CSV table of C-alpha atoms in Angstrom, one decimal:
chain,number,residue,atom,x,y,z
A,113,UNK,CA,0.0,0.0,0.0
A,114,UNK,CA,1.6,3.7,-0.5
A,115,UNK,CA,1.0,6.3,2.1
A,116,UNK,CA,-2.3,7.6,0.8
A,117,UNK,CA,-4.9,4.7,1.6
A,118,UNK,CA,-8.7,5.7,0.9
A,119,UNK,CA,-11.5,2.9,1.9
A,120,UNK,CA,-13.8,3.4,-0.3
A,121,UNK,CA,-17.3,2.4,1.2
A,122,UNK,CA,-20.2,1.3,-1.7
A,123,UNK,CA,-23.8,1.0,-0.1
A,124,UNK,CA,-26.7,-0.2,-1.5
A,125,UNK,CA,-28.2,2.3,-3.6
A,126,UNK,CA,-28.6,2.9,-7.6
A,127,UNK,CA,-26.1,5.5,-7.4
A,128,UNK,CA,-23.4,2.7,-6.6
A,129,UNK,CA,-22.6,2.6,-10.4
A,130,UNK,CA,-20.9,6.5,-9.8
A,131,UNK,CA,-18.5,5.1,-7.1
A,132,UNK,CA,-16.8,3.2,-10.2
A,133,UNK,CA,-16.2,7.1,-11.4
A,134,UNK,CA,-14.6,7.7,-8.1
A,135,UNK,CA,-12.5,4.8,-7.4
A,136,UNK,CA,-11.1,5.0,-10.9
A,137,UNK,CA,-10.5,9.0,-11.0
A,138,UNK,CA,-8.6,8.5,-7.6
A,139,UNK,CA,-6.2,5.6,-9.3
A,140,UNK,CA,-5.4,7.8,-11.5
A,141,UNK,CA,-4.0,10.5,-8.9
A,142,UNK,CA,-2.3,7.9,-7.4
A,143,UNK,CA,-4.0,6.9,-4.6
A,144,UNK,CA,-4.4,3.6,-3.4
A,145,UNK,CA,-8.3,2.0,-3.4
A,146,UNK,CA,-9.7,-0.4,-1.2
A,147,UNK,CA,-13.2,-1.1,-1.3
A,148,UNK,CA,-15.7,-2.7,0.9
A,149,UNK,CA,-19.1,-3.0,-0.2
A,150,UNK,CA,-22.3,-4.0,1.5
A,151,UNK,CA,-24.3,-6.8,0.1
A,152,UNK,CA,-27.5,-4.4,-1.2
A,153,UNK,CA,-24.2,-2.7,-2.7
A,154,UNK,CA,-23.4,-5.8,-4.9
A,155,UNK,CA,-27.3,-6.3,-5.8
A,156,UNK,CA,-26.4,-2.9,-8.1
A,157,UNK,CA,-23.0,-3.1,-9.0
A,158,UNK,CA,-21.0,-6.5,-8.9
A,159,UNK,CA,-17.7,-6.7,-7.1
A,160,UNK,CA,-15.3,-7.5,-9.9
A,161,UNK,CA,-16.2,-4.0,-11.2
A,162,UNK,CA,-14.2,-2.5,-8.7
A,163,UNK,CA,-11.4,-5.2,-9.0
A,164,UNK,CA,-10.8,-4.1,-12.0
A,165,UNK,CA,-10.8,-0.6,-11.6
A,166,UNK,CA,-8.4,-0.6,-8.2
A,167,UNK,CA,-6.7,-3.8,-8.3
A,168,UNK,CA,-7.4,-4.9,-5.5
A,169,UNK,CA,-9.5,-7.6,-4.2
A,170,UNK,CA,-13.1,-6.2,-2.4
A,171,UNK,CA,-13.9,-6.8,0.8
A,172,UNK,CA,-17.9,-8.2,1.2
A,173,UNK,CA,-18.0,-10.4,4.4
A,174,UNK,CA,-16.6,-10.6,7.5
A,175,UNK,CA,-17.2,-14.1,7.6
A,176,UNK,CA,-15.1,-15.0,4.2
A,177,UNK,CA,-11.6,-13.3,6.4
A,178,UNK,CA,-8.9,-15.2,7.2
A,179,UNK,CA,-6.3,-14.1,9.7
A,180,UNK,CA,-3.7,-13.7,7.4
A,181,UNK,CA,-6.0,-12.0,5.1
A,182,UNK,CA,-3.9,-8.8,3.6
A,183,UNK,CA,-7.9,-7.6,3.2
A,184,UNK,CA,-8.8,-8.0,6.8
A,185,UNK,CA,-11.1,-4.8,7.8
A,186,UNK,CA,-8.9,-4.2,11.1
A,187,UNK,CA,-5.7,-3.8,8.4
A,188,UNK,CA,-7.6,-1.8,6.5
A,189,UNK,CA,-8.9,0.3,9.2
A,190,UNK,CA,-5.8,1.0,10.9
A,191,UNK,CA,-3.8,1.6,7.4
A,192,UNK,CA,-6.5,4.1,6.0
A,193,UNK,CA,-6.4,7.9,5.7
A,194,UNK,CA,-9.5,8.8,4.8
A,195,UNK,CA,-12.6,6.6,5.4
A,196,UNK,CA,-14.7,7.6,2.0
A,197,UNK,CA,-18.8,6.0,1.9
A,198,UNK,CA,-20.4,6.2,-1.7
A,199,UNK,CA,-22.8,6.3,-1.8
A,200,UNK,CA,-23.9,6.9,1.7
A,201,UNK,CA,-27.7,5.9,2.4
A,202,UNK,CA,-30.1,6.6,5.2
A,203,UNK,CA,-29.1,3.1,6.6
A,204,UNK,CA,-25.3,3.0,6.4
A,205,UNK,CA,-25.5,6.4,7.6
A,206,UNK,CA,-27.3,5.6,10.7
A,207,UNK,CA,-25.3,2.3,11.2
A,208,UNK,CA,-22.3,4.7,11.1
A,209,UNK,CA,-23.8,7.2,13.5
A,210,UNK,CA,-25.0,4.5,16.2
A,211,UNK,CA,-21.3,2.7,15.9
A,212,UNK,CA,-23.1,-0.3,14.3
A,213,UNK,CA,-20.6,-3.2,13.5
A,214,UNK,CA,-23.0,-5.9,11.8
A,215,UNK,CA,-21.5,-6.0,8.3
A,216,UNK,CA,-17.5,-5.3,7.1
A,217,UNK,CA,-18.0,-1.5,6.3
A,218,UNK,CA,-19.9,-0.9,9.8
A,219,UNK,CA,-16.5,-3.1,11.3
A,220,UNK,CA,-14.3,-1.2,8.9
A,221,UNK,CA,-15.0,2.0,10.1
A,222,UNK,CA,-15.8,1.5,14.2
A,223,UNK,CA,-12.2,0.6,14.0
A,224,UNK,CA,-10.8,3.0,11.8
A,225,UNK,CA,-9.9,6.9,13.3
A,226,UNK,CA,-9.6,8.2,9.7
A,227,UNK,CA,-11.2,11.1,8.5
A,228,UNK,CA,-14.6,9.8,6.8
A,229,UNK,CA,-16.3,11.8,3.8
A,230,UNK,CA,-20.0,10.7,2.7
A,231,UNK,CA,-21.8,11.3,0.0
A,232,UNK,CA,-25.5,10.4,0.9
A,233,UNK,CA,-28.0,9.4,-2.0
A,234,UNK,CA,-31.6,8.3,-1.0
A,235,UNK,CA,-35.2,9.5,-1.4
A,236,UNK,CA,-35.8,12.7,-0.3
A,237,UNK,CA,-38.5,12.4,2.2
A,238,UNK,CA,-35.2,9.7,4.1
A,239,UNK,CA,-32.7,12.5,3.7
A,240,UNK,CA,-35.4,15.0,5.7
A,241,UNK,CA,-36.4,12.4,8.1
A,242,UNK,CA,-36.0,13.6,11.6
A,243,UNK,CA,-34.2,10.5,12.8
A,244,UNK,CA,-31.2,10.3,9.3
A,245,UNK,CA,-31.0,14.7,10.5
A,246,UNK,CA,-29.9,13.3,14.1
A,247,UNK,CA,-27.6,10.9,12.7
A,248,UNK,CA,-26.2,13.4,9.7
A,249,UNK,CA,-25.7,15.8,12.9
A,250,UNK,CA,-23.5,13.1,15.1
A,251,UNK,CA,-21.4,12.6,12.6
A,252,UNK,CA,-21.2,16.2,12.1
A,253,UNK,CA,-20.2,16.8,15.0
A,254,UNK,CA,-17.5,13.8,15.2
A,255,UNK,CA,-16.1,15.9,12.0
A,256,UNK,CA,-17.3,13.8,9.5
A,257,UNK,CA,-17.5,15.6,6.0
A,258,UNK,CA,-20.5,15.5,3.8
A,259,UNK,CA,-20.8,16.4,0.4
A,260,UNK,CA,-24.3,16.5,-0.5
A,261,UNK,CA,-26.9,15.3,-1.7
A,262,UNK,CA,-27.7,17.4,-4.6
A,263,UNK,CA,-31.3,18.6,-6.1
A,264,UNK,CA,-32.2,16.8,-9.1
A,265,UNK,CA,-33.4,13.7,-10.8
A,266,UNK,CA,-34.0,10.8,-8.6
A,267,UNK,CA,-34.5,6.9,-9.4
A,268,UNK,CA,-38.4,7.2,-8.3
A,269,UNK,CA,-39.1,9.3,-11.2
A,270,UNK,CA,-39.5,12.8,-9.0
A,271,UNK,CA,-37.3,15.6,-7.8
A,272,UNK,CA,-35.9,16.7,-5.4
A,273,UNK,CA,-32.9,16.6,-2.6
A,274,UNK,CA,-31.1,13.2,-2.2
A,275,UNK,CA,-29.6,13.2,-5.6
A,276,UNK,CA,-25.6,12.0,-5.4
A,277,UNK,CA,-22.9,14.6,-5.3
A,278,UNK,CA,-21.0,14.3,-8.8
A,279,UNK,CA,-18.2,12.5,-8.5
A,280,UNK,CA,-15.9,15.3,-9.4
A,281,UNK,CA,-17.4,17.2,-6.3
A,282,UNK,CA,-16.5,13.6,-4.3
A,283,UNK,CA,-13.0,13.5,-5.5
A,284,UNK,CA,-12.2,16.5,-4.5
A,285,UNK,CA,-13.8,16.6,-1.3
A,286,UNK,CA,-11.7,13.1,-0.8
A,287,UNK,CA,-8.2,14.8,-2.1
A,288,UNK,CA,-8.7,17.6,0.3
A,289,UNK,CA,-9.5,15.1,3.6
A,290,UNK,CA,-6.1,13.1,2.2
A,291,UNK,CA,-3.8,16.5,1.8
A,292,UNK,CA,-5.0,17.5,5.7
A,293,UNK,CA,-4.6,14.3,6.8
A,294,UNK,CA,-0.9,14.5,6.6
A,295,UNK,CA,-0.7,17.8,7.3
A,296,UNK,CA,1.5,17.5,10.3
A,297,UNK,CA,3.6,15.1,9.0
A,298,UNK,CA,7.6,15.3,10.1
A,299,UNK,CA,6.5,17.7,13.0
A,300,UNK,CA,6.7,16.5,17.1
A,301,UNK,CA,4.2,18.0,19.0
A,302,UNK,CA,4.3,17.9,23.0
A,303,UNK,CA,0.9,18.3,24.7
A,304,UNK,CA,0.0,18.9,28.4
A,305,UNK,CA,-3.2,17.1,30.0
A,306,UNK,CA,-5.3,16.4,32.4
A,307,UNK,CA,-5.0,18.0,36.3
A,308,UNK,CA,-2.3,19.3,38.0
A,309,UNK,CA,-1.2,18.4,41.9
A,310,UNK,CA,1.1,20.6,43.5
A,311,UNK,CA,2.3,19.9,46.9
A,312,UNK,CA,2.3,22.0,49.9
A,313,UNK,CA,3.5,19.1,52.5
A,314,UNK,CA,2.9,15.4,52.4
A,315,UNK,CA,-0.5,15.8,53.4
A,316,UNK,CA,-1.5,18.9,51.3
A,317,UNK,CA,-1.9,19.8,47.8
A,318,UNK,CA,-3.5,22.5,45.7
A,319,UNK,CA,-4.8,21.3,42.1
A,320,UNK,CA,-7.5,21.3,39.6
A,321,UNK,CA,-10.4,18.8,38.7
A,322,UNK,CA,-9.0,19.2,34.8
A,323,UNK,CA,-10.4,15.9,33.1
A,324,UNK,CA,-7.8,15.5,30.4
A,325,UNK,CA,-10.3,15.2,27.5
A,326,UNK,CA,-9.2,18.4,25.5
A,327,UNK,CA,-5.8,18.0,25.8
A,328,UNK,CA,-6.0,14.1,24.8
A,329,UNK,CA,-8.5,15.1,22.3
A,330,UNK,CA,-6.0,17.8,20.8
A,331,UNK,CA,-3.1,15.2,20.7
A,332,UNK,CA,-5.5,12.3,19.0
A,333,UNK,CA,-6.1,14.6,16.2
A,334,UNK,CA,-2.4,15.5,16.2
A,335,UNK,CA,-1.4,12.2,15.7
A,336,UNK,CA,-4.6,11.7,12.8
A,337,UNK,CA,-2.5,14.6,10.4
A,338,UNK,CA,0.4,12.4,10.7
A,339,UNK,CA,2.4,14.5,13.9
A,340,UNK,CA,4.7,12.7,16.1
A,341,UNK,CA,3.0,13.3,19.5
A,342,UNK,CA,4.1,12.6,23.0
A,343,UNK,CA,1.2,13.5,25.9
A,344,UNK,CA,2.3,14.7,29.3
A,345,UNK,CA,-0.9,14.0,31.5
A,346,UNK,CA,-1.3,14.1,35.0
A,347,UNK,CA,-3.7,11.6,36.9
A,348,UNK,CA,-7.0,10.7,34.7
A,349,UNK,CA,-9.0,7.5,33.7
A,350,UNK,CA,-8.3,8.3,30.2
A,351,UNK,CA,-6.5,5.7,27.9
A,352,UNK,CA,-4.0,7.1,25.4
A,353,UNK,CA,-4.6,7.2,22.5
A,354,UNK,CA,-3.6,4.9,20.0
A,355,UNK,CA,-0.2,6.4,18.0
A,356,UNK,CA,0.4,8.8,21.1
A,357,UNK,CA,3.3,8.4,23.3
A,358,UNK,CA,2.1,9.2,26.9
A,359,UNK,CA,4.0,9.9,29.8
């Protein structure tokens, strides 16, 4: 794999023919492709489609891995630098959003700390929902990136908003995620964390009820653009966080 790994998630929707568009317009930039489809995704558009385009073999089941699998979704996870879903329908999305782990995509990405871009498609009166708003908005607020859905011609014969992004919109949304991914790569960065005790005799101290979470949450996404990081913390429940160095 080179440094620039995108996961390329297909869902089922008629708009998973476009994802061909994307996977091959990122090949050609140089970017490695792995893709793990759903199996509504391979009811539209059949694996080998893909194959062809990256190279690569797809990944459909969690049940098909072996351990020695180069495809295996924790690999993948853990090697990718962005997380990409397209298309990204109401039910991926909410799988995603509630940490749902029942197929290899919903594995793939609760074990992957990538940056993830989605580009929903579905039926209009889905994308307004209440319920896919809440999810859009938790992964909003996780800093997921969404680009879309457009306004136009949908599969049910009306029109309105759900339509997929183009696929020149996608790539480009994808390209941007992969150039700030890295964007601290070759620097160190020191951060300080969590409370402070500071003694006035063996009995006495005077501190702070500082939780740690900003400070580990700074030097997690540190360590996500591709920094060197080493987290000075003082006593919290808080595990470090993978790729961090903590003393």
């Amino acid at each position: 794999m080179t440094d620039q790994l995108v996961v390329l998630g297909v869902t089922g929707s008629i708009a998973a023919y476009k994802a061909l568009d994307v996977a091959s317009a990122l090949v050609q930039r140089g970017v490695t492709v792995r893709v793990v489809m759903t199996s509504s995704a391979t009811r539209f558009v059949a694996p080998l489609s893909f194959e062809s385009v990256t190279h690569h073999p797809v990944l459909q089941d969690l049940w098909s891995e072996q351990p020695d699998m180069d495809i295996s979704h924790i690999r993948l996870a853990q090697a990718a630098t962005v997380l990409a879903v397209v298309p990204a329908t109401a039910n991926s999305i909410a799988g995603l959003a509630l940490g749902l782990a029942g197929d290899a995509l919903g594995a793939t990405a609760l074990a992957s700390r990538a940056p993830l871009v989605l580009a929903p498609a579905m039926n209009s009166s889905m994308w307004s929902h209440p319920a896919t708003q809440q999810h859009v908005e938790i992964l909003r607020q996780r800093g997921a990136t969404f680009i879309g859905p457009g306004t136009g011609y949908l599969a049910e014969g009306t029109t309105g908003v759900g339509r997929l992004a183009d696929p020149a919109e996608i790539v480009n949304a994808i390209l941007g995620r992969l150039n700030s991914a890295q964007s601290l790569a070759g620097q160190h960065i020191v951060v300080t964390a969590g409370p402070t005790y500071e003694a006035i005799d063996p009995v006495r101290y005077i501190g702070n009820r500082s939780s740690g979470k900003m400070g580990f949450a700074v030097a997690e996404a540190a360590a996500s653009r591709g920094a060197t990081v080493t987290l000075i913390s003082g006593p919290t429940k808080l595990a470090a966080p993978d790729g961090v160095e903590m003393h």
